[in-house]
Coordinates of C-alpha atoms in Angstrom, one line a residue:
M16 CA 35.4 -34.9 151.1
K17 CA 34.7 -32.2 148.5
E18 CA 38.1 -30.6 149.0
H19 CA 40.0 -33.8 148.5
L20 CA 38.0 -34.5 145.3
R21 CA 38.5 -31.0 144.0
K22 CA 42.3 -31.3 144.4
L23 CA 42.2 -34.5 142.4
G24 CA 40.1 -32.9 139.7
I25 CA 37.1 -35.1 140.4
K26 CA 33.9 -33.4 139.2
E27 CA 30.2 -34.4 139.6
I28 CA 30.4 -36.1 136.2
N29 CA 33.7 -37.2 134.8
S30 CA 34.9 -38.5 131.4
G31 CA 36.2 -42.0 131.5
V32 CA 38.2 -41.7 128.3
C33 CA 41.7 -40.2 128.4
T34 CA 44.8 -40.3 126.2
G35 CA 47.1 -38.9 128.9
Q36 CA 46.8 -35.2 128.2
V37 CA 43.3 -35.0 126.6
W38 CA 40.0 -36.0 128.1
Y39 CA 37.4 -37.1 125.5
G40 CA 33.6 -36.6 125.7
A41 CA 32.8 -40.2 126.4
E42 CA 29.7 -41.5 124.6
G43 CA 28.8 -44.5 126.8
R44 CA 26.5 -44.9 129.7
I45 CA 27.1 -43.3 133.1
T46 CA 28.5 -45.2 136.1
E47 CA 27.6 -44.0 139.5
S48 CA 30.3 -44.6 142.1
F49 CA 28.9 -45.2 145.6
S50 CA 31.1 -45.4 148.7
P51 CA 31.1 -48.7 150.5
I52 CA 31.5 -46.7 153.7
D53 CA 28.1 -45.1 153.9
G54 CA 26.5 -46.0 150.5
E55 CA 26.5 -42.3 149.5
L56 CA 27.2 -41.2 145.9
I57 CA 30.7 -39.9 145.4
A58 CA 30.6 -38.9 141.7
K59 CA 29.8 -40.2 138.2
V60 CA 31.8 -41.4 135.3
K61 CA 30.8 -41.4 131.6
N62 CA 32.0 -44.7 130.1
A63 CA 33.6 -45.3 126.7
S64 CA 31.7 -46.5 123.7
K65 CA 33.3 -48.7 121.0
S66 CA 34.0 -45.6 118.9
D67 CA 35.8 -44.0 121.9
Y68 CA 37.9 -47.1 122.3
E69 CA 38.9 -46.9 118.7
K70 CA 40.0 -43.3 119.0
V71 CA 42.2 -44.2 122.0
M72 CA 43.8 -47.2 120.2
I73 CA 44.7 -44.9 117.2
K74 CA 46.3 -42.4 119.5
A75 CA 48.1 -45.3 121.3
E76 CA 49.5 -46.6 118.0
E77 CA 50.7 -43.2 117.0
A78 CA 52.3 -42.5 120.4
F79 CA 54.2 -45.8 120.4
K80 CA 56.1 -44.9 117.3
I81 CA 57.3 -41.7 119.0
W82 CA 57.7 -42.9 122.6
S83 CA 59.6 -46.1 121.7
G84 CA 62.3 -43.9 120.0
Y85 CA 63.0 -42.0 123.2
P86 CA 66.2 -43.2 125.0
A87 CA 65.2 -45.4 127.9
P88 CA 66.8 -43.0 130.6
K89 CA 64.7 -40.2 129.1
R90 CA 61.6 -42.3 129.6
G91 CA 62.8 -43.0 133.1
E92 CA 62.9 -39.2 133.7
I93 CA 59.2 -38.9 132.9
V94 CA 58.4 -41.8 135.3
R95 CA 60.5 -40.0 138.0
Q96 CA 58.4 -36.8 137.5
I97 CA 55.2 -38.9 137.8
G98 CA 56.5 -40.3 141.1
E99 CA 57.0 -36.7 142.3
E100 CA 53.4 -35.8 141.4
L101 CA 52.2 -38.8 143.3
R102 CA 54.1 -37.7 146.3
K103 CA 52.4 -34.3 146.2
N104 CA 49.0 -36.0 145.9
K105 CA 49.5 -38.9 148.3
E106 CA 47.1 -37.9 151.0
E107 CA 44.3 -37.0 148.6
L108 CA 44.6 -40.1 146.5
G109 CA 44.9 -42.3 149.6
Y110 CA 41.7 -40.7 150.8
L111 CA 39.9 -41.4 147.6
I112 CA 41.0 -45.1 147.6
T113 CA 39.5 -45.4 151.0
L114 CA 36.4 -43.6 150.0
E115 CA 35.7 -45.6 146.9
M116 CA 37.1 -49.0 147.8
G117 CA 36.8 -49.1 151.6
K118 CA 40.2 -50.1 152.9
I119 CA 41.4 -48.2 155.9
Y120 CA 43.1 -44.9 155.3
Q121 CA 46.6 -46.2 156.3
E122 CA 46.3 -48.9 153.7
G123 CA 45.1 -46.3 151.2
L124 CA 48.2 -44.3 151.9
G125 CA 50.3 -47.5 151.6
E126 CA 48.9 -48.2 148.2
V127 CA 49.9 -44.8 146.9
Q128 CA 53.4 -45.4 148.5
E129 CA 53.6 -48.5 146.4
M130 CA 53.0 -46.4 143.3
I131 CA 55.8 -44.0 144.4
D132 CA 58.1 -46.9 145.1
I133 CA 57.6 -48.5 141.7
C134 CA 58.3 -45.2 140.0
D135 CA 61.6 -45.0 141.9
F136 CA 62.4 -48.6 141.0
A137 CA 61.5 -48.0 137.3
V138 CA 63.7 -45.0 137.1
G139 CA 66.8 -47.1 138.0
Q140 CA 65.6 -49.9 135.8
S141 CA 65.5 -47.5 132.8
R142 CA 69.3 -47.6 132.8
L143 CA 69.5 -51.4 133.1
L144 CA 67.5 -52.8 130.2
N145 CA 70.6 -54.8 129.4
G146 CA 71.0 -57.8 127.2
F147 CA 73.6 -60.6 127.3
T148 CA 76.7 -61.2 125.2
M149 CA 77.7 -64.8 124.5
H150 CA 80.7 -66.4 122.8
S151 CA 79.9 -67.6 119.3
E152 CA 81.0 -71.0 118.1
R153 CA 82.1 -69.4 114.8
R154 CA 85.4 -67.5 114.5
D155 CA 85.1 -63.7 114.2
H156 CA 81.5 -63.6 115.1
R157 CA 79.7 -61.8 117.9
L158 CA 76.5 -63.3 119.4
Y159 CA 74.3 -61.4 121.8
D160 CA 70.7 -60.7 122.7
Q161 CA 68.9 -57.4 123.3
Y162 CA 65.5 -56.0 124.2
H163 CA 63.3 -53.7 122.2
P164 CA 60.0 -51.9 123.1
L165 CA 57.0 -54.3 122.6
G166 CA 54.1 -52.1 121.7
I167 CA 50.7 -51.5 123.3
V168 CA 50.1 -53.1 126.7
G169 CA 46.5 -53.7 127.8
L170 CA 45.9 -53.5 131.5
I171 CA 42.7 -54.8 133.2
T172 CA 42.7 -54.3 137.0
S173 CA 40.6 -55.2 140.0
F174 CA 38.9 -53.0 142.6
N175 CA 41.0 -54.1 145.6
F176 CA 44.1 -52.3 144.5
P177 CA 42.5 -49.7 142.2
V178 CA 45.7 -47.8 141.4
A179 CA 48.8 -49.7 142.6
V180 CA 48.5 -52.5 140.0
W181 CA 48.3 -49.8 137.3
A182 CA 51.6 -48.4 138.5
W183 CA 53.3 -51.8 138.8
N184 CA 52.6 -52.4 135.1
S185 CA 52.5 -48.9 133.6
M186 CA 55.7 -47.6 135.0
I187 CA 57.7 -50.7 133.9
A188 CA 56.0 -50.7 130.5
A189 CA 56.8 -47.0 130.2
I190 CA 60.5 -47.3 130.7
A191 CA 60.4 -50.3 128.4
G192 CA 59.1 -48.0 125.6
D193 CA 55.6 -49.3 125.6
V194 CA 52.3 -47.4 125.8
V195 CA 49.4 -48.5 128.1
V196 CA 45.6 -48.8 127.6
W197 CA 44.0 -49.2 131.0
K198 CA 40.5 -50.7 131.6
P199 CA 40.0 -50.2 135.4
S200 CA 37.4 -52.0 137.6
S201 CA 33.9 -50.6 137.2
K202 CA 33.7 -50.6 141.0
T203 CA 36.5 -48.0 141.4
P204 CA 36.5 -45.8 138.3
L205 CA 37.1 -42.5 140.1
C206 CA 40.5 -43.7 141.3
A207 CA 41.5 -44.2 137.7
V208 CA 40.2 -40.8 136.7
A209 CA 42.2 -39.2 139.6
V210 CA 45.4 -41.0 138.5
H211 CA 45.2 -39.6 135.0
N212 CA 44.5 -36.1 136.3
I213 CA 47.6 -36.4 138.4
I214 CA 49.9 -37.5 135.6
R215 CA 48.4 -35.2 133.0
K216 CA 50.6 -32.3 134.1
V217 CA 53.8 -34.2 133.7
L218 CA 52.9 -35.3 130.2
K219 CA 51.9 -31.8 129.1
D220 CA 54.9 -30.1 130.7
N221 CA 57.2 -32.4 128.8
D222 CA 55.3 -31.9 125.5
L223 CA 54.7 -35.6 125.1
P224 CA 52.3 -37.0 122.5
E225 CA 48.8 -38.2 123.4
G226 CA 48.5 -41.9 123.8
I227 CA 51.3 -43.0 126.1
F228 CA 49.0 -43.5 129.1
N229 CA 45.4 -44.2 128.2
L230 CA 42.2 -44.8 130.1
V231 CA 39.1 -46.6 128.8
T232 CA 36.4 -46.9 131.4
A233 CA 33.9 -49.3 130.0
G234 CA 31.7 -52.2 130.9
S235 CA 32.3 -55.6 129.4
S236 CA 28.7 -55.5 128.1
V237 CA 29.8 -52.6 125.8
L238 CA 33.3 -53.6 124.8
G239 CA 32.6 -57.3 124.9
N240 CA 35.7 -59.2 123.7
T241 CA 36.9 -56.3 121.5
F242 CA 39.8 -55.3 123.8
L243 CA 41.0 -58.9 124.3
E244 CA 40.7 -59.8 120.6
D245 CA 42.6 -56.7 119.4
K246 CA 45.8 -57.7 117.7
R247 CA 47.2 -54.3 118.3
V248 CA 47.6 -55.1 122.0
R249 CA 50.8 -57.1 122.2
L250 CA 50.6 -57.9 126.0
F251 CA 47.8 -58.1 128.5
S252 CA 48.3 -57.9 132.2
I253 CA 45.1 -59.0 133.9
T254 CA 44.2 -59.0 137.6
G255 CA 41.0 -60.8 138.6
S256 CA 39.4 -64.1 139.4
T257 CA 40.6 -67.4 138.0
A258 CA 37.4 -67.7 136.0
V259 CA 38.0 -64.3 134.3
G260 CA 41.7 -65.2 133.7
K261 CA 40.9 -68.5 132.0
K262 CA 38.3 -66.9 129.7
S263 CA 40.6 -64.0 128.9
A264 CA 43.6 -66.3 128.3
E265 CA 41.6 -68.4 125.9
I266 CA 40.6 -65.4 123.8
I267 CA 44.0 -63.8 123.8
G268 CA 45.7 -67.2 123.2
K269 CA 43.7 -67.8 120.0
R270 CA 45.7 -64.9 118.4
L271 CA 48.9 -65.9 120.2
G272 CA 48.9 -62.8 122.3
K273 CA 51.0 -62.6 125.5
T274 CA 49.6 -62.5 129.0
I275 CA 50.5 -61.8 132.6
L276 CA 47.7 -63.3 134.7
E277 CA 47.4 -62.5 138.4
L278 CA 44.4 -64.4 139.5
G279 CA 43.0 -66.2 142.6
G280 CA 44.9 -66.9 145.8
N281 CA 44.2 -69.3 148.6
N282 CA 47.2 -68.5 150.8
A283 CA 48.3 -70.5 153.8
V284 CA 50.6 -69.9 156.8
I285 CA 52.2 -72.8 158.4
I286 CA 52.8 -72.3 162.2
S287 CA 55.4 -74.5 163.5
E288 CA 55.8 -75.6 167.1
N289 CA 59.2 -73.9 166.8
C290 CA 57.8 -70.5 165.9
D291 CA 57.8 -67.1 167.6
I292 CA 54.1 -67.2 168.5
G293 CA 53.7 -63.4 169.0
M294 CA 55.1 -62.7 165.6
A295 CA 53.0 -65.3 163.9
I296 CA 49.7 -64.1 165.5
K297 CA 50.3 -60.5 164.3
A298 CA 51.1 -61.6 160.8
V299 CA 48.1 -63.9 160.5
V300 CA 45.6 -61.3 161.8
F301 CA 46.9 -58.6 159.4
G302 CA 47.0 -61.1 156.6
A303 CA 43.5 -62.4 157.2
V304 CA 41.6 -59.1 157.9
G305 CA 43.6 -56.4 156.2
T306 CA 41.7 -54.8 153.4
C307 CA 38.7 -56.8 154.9
G308 CA 40.2 -60.0 153.4
Q309 CA 40.1 -58.6 149.9
R310 CA 43.7 -59.0 148.9
C311 CA 44.8 -61.7 146.5
T312 CA 47.5 -62.4 149.0
S313 CA 45.2 -62.4 152.0
T314 CA 45.8 -65.3 154.5
R315 CA 42.9 -67.8 154.0
R316 CA 44.3 -70.9 155.8
I317 CA 46.5 -71.5 158.8
I318 CA 48.1 -74.9 159.2
V319 CA 49.1 -75.2 162.9
H320 CA 51.2 -77.9 164.6
E321 CA 49.1 -80.0 166.8
K322 CA 51.2 -79.3 169.9
I323 CA 50.4 -75.6 169.8
Y324 CA 47.1 -75.7 168.1
E325 CA 45.0 -74.8 171.1
R326 CA 47.3 -72.0 172.2
I327 CA 47.2 -70.4 168.7
K328 CA 43.4 -70.8 168.6
K329 CA 43.1 -69.0 172.0
H330 CA 45.4 -66.2 170.9
L331 CA 43.5 -65.7 167.7
I332 CA 40.1 -65.7 169.3
T333 CA 41.4 -63.0 171.7
A334 CA 42.9 -61.0 168.8
Y335 CA 39.7 -61.2 166.7
S336 CA 37.6 -60.2 169.7
N337 CA 39.5 -56.9 169.9
L338 CA 39.3 -56.0 166.2
K339 CA 37.4 -52.7 165.6
V340 CA 35.2 -52.8 162.5
G341 CA 33.9 -49.5 161.2
N342 CA 34.5 -46.4 159.1
P343 CA 37.9 -46.9 157.5
L344 CA 38.6 -43.1 157.8
D345 CA 38.6 -43.5 161.6
P346 CA 42.2 -44.0 162.7
S347 CA 41.2 -46.5 165.4
V348 CA 39.5 -48.8 163.0
L349 CA 41.4 -51.8 161.6
V350 CA 38.7 -53.4 159.4
G351 CA 36.6 -51.4 157.0
P352 CA 33.6 -52.6 154.8
L353 CA 33.5 -55.1 152.0
V354 CA 33.4 -53.4 148.7
D355 CA 29.6 -54.0 148.0
I356 CA 26.6 -56.0 148.8
S357 CA 27.5 -58.8 146.4
A358 CA 30.7 -59.3 148.4
V359 CA 28.7 -59.5 151.6
R360 CA 26.5 -62.1 149.9
N361 CA 29.5 -64.2 148.9
F362 CA 30.7 -64.0 152.5
T363 CA 27.5 -65.2 154.0
N364 CA 27.1 -67.9 151.4
A365 CA 30.6 -69.2 152.1
L366 CA 29.8 -69.5 155.8
K367 CA 26.6 -71.5 155.0
D368 CA 28.7 -73.9 152.9
L369 CA 31.3 -74.2 155.6
K370 CA 28.7 -75.2 158.2
N371 CA 27.1 -77.7 155.8
E372 CA 30.5 -79.3 155.2
G373 CA 31.1 -79.7 158.9
G374 CA 33.2 -76.6 159.7
K375 CA 33.0 -74.7 163.0
I376 CA 32.9 -71.0 163.4
L377 CA 35.0 -69.9 166.4
H378 CA 34.4 -66.2 166.0
G379 CA 32.5 -63.7 163.8
G380 CA 30.3 -64.1 160.8
Q381 CA 27.7 -61.4 161.7
K382 CA 26.6 -58.7 159.3
L383 CA 26.7 -55.5 161.3
E384 CA 23.6 -53.4 161.4
G385 CA 22.8 -49.8 162.6
E386 CA 23.4 -46.2 161.7
D387 CA 27.2 -46.6 161.6
Y388 CA 26.9 -49.5 159.2
A389 CA 24.2 -48.0 156.9
S390 CA 25.8 -49.2 153.7
G391 CA 25.2 -52.8 154.6
N392 CA 28.8 -53.8 153.7
Y393 CA 30.2 -54.4 157.2
V394 CA 30.8 -57.9 158.6
V395 CA 32.7 -59.3 161.5
P396 CA 35.8 -61.2 160.3
V397 CA 35.6 -65.0 160.8
L398 CA 37.9 -67.5 162.5
A399 CA 36.8 -71.0 161.8
E400 CA 38.0 -74.6 162.0
A401 CA 37.9 -76.6 158.8
E402 CA 39.4 -79.4 156.8
N403 CA 41.6 -78.7 153.7
H404 CA 39.5 -80.9 151.5
Y405 CA 36.2 -79.0 152.0
K406 CA 35.0 -77.6 148.8
I407 CA 34.6 -74.1 150.2
V408 CA 38.2 -74.2 151.6
Q409 CA 39.4 -75.2 148.1
E410 CA 37.9 -72.0 146.7
E411 CA 38.9 -68.4 147.2
T412 CA 36.3 -66.4 149.0
F413 CA 37.2 -62.7 148.7
A414 CA 36.3 -61.9 152.3
P415 CA 37.8 -62.1 155.8
I416 CA 37.4 -65.8 156.5
L417 CA 40.3 -67.7 158.1
Y418 CA 40.3 -71.5 158.2
M419 CA 42.4 -73.3 160.9
M420 CA 43.6 -76.9 160.6
K421 CA 46.2 -79.1 162.3
Y422 CA 49.4 -80.9 161.1
R423 CA 51.9 -83.3 162.7
S424 CA 54.9 -83.3 160.4
I425 CA 56.5 -80.6 158.2
E426 CA 55.8 -82.9 155.2
E427 CA 52.1 -83.0 156.0
A428 CA 52.0 -79.2 156.5
I429 CA 53.6 -78.6 153.0
E430 CA 51.2 -81.1 151.5
L431 CA 48.3 -79.1 153.0
N432 CA 49.8 -75.8 151.8
N433 CA 50.1 -77.1 148.3
G434 CA 46.8 -79.0 148.3
V435 CA 44.6 -76.3 146.7
P436 CA 44.2 -75.3 143.0
Q437 CA 45.8 -71.8 143.6
G438 CA 49.5 -71.0 144.1
L439 CA 50.1 -67.4 144.9
S440 CA 51.5 -66.7 148.3
S441 CA 52.6 -68.9 151.3
S442 CA 54.5 -68.6 154.6
I443 CA 56.0 -70.5 157.4
F444 CA 56.7 -69.3 160.9
T445 CA 59.6 -71.3 162.4
L446 CA 62.9 -70.8 164.1
N447 CA 64.1 -74.2 162.8
I448 CA 66.4 -73.8 159.8
Q449 CA 65.7 -77.3 158.5
E450 CA 61.9 -76.6 158.4
A451 CA 62.5 -73.2 156.8
E452 CA 64.8 -74.5 154.1
K453 CA 62.6 -77.5 153.3
F454 CA 59.7 -75.1 152.9
L455 CA 61.7 -73.0 150.4
S456 CA 63.2 -76.0 148.5
E457 CA 61.8 -77.8 145.4
A458 CA 60.0 -80.1 147.8
G459 CA 58.4 -77.2 149.6
S460 CA 55.8 -74.6 148.7
D461 CA 54.6 -74.6 145.2
C462 CA 53.6 -71.0 145.3
G463 CA 55.1 -68.0 143.4
I464 CA 55.8 -66.4 146.7
A465 CA 57.1 -68.3 149.7
N466 CA 58.1 -66.4 153.0
V467 CA 59.7 -67.3 156.3
N468 CA 58.7 -65.5 159.5
I469 CA 56.6 -63.0 157.6
G470 CA 53.0 -63.2 156.4
T471 CA 51.5 -63.9 153.0
S472 CA 50.4 -60.3 152.2
G473 CA 52.4 -57.1 151.8
A474 CA 54.7 -58.0 148.9
E475 CA 57.5 -55.5 148.2
I476 CA 57.7 -53.9 144.7
G477 CA 61.4 -55.0 144.4
G478 CA 60.4 -58.7 144.0
A479 CA 58.6 -60.3 141.1
F480 CA 54.9 -60.7 142.0
G481 CA 52.8 -63.5 140.7
G482 CA 51.9 -67.2 141.2
E483 CA 51.4 -70.7 139.8
K484 CA 48.6 -73.1 139.0
D485 CA 45.1 -71.4 139.0
T486 CA 46.8 -68.1 140.1
G487 CA 48.0 -67.7 136.5
S488 CA 51.3 -67.0 135.0
G489 CA 53.9 -64.3 134.5
R490 CA 55.2 -61.7 137.0
E491 CA 54.5 -58.1 137.7
S492 CA 56.6 -55.3 139.4
G493 CA 60.2 -55.9 140.3
S494 CA 63.2 -58.2 139.7
D495 CA 63.5 -59.0 136.0
S496 CA 59.7 -58.6 135.3
W497 CA 60.6 -55.8 132.9
K498 CA 61.6 -58.4 130.3
Q499 CA 58.0 -59.4 129.7
Y500 CA 57.2 -55.9 128.5
M501 CA 59.9 -56.0 125.8
R502 CA 60.6 -57.8 122.6
R503 CA 63.6 -60.1 122.9
Q504 CA 65.9 -60.3 119.9
T505 CA 69.0 -62.5 119.3
N506 CA 71.7 -61.0 117.1
T507 CA 74.7 -62.4 115.3
I508 CA 77.4 -60.2 113.7
N509 CA 79.9 -61.7 111.3
Y510 CA 83.0 -59.5 111.0
S511 CA 85.1 -62.0 109.1
N512 CA 85.6 -62.3 105.3
E513 CA 83.9 -65.7 105.2
L514 CA 80.4 -67.1 105.6
S515 CA 80.5 -69.8 108.3
L516 CA 77.5 -71.9 109.1
A517 CA 76.5 -73.0 112.6
Q518 CA 77.3 -76.5 113.8
G519 CA 80.2 -76.7 111.3
I520 CA 77.9 -77.5 108.3
K521 CA 79.5 -77.5 104.9
F522 CA 77.2 -76.3 102.1
G523 CA 79.2 -75.7 98.9
F524 CA 77.9 -74.8 95.4

């Protein structure tokens, strides 16, 4: 462990305040980061005070004036170099993600690969920040729109993807000419420190100004609403619970700030009688127990056709019985720990609520004890039968609990899929083209992501990521999501010798 931490520049006590190249002597309290694997202390981070935050914001403002003037392909070249540094540090950073967050090592490596992939995507996008030219209704006029850098982008991330979400937003913001101020989860501050240690070399080697990529590690009890209320922050991208998103959006909305909100998910998989059962089972199990059920795209519900319900139930009980829960650094382990004791408490409370509402646990639910599970964060993933209307089913429990329910018609299945407050990811397994197309139509899934013959989790960076309803608004990562990080401007050029008014208006004097 010590060698991995040393390579990432992680010390016994680390500053949580950085402006890209410079680490500041943070004046706030110290956060101790304990591993959910064994409960042991990894390292400490000194948090930012309000005065630290102000220093960072001043540097960010100064940097934006310079960075926004760089040609976009030049900004893309910096992002390309960041991607190369991430490649060099993939194993060490993947290890730290597992150590501090608890997901299995293969998933930790996968998260770093997402960072690398979005860098590659952003490099190409830096040459495609293209506007649109239209025909003007006025003779000898040119009408077009274009995109300019927006400003300071505020980024608030969750523990479950402690670095990938930073990359999704920061790399796109960077090629757009923006600067980023990142407030990471207090549960995974070391991952954020490591990322800034990795990119520091690129920024220094290219003689870039302080303030392009900024880190402010601080508790809400210290910053309060200061960050959200700050008019200097033009756009906020926030990942968290629906409750956090609603509160944040209200504060930001009062000053008419812009937001990208990636909040709760309550994702369902419809399993048709016309499906490939083997494919469906694999997708459901990974979707439900991967990252110990702590993905916003984790599979929470499966809606199974009544004709194959018992077969699917039998297959899943067998699959769940063979899952190995344990140390996520062990290559044979498929399910690591929950992130902390509060997550375990939410898990056990949800199961109590499920039983009280009439649900039935088919497998799992135990909290694992013993020397190998000394942190107290290990649980056996749950497979249960429930009704969609149960209060606990309508909520998102960030833990490995999968609810089974039946359907008769594709219309009923879609109604169940849509019958929750959240609208992030969804999936159907079917070989019937009519069912697949109906699921993807305007009468189908109401989620931001809808898949056919692939699970709810594991989104690619090339597609826009985000959802509807209580999941929030806006999109991160690929497709044309870059437009949210830029200021759109419509331009008209009159190259005639006359002043013509739109809509043929005559105004003489």
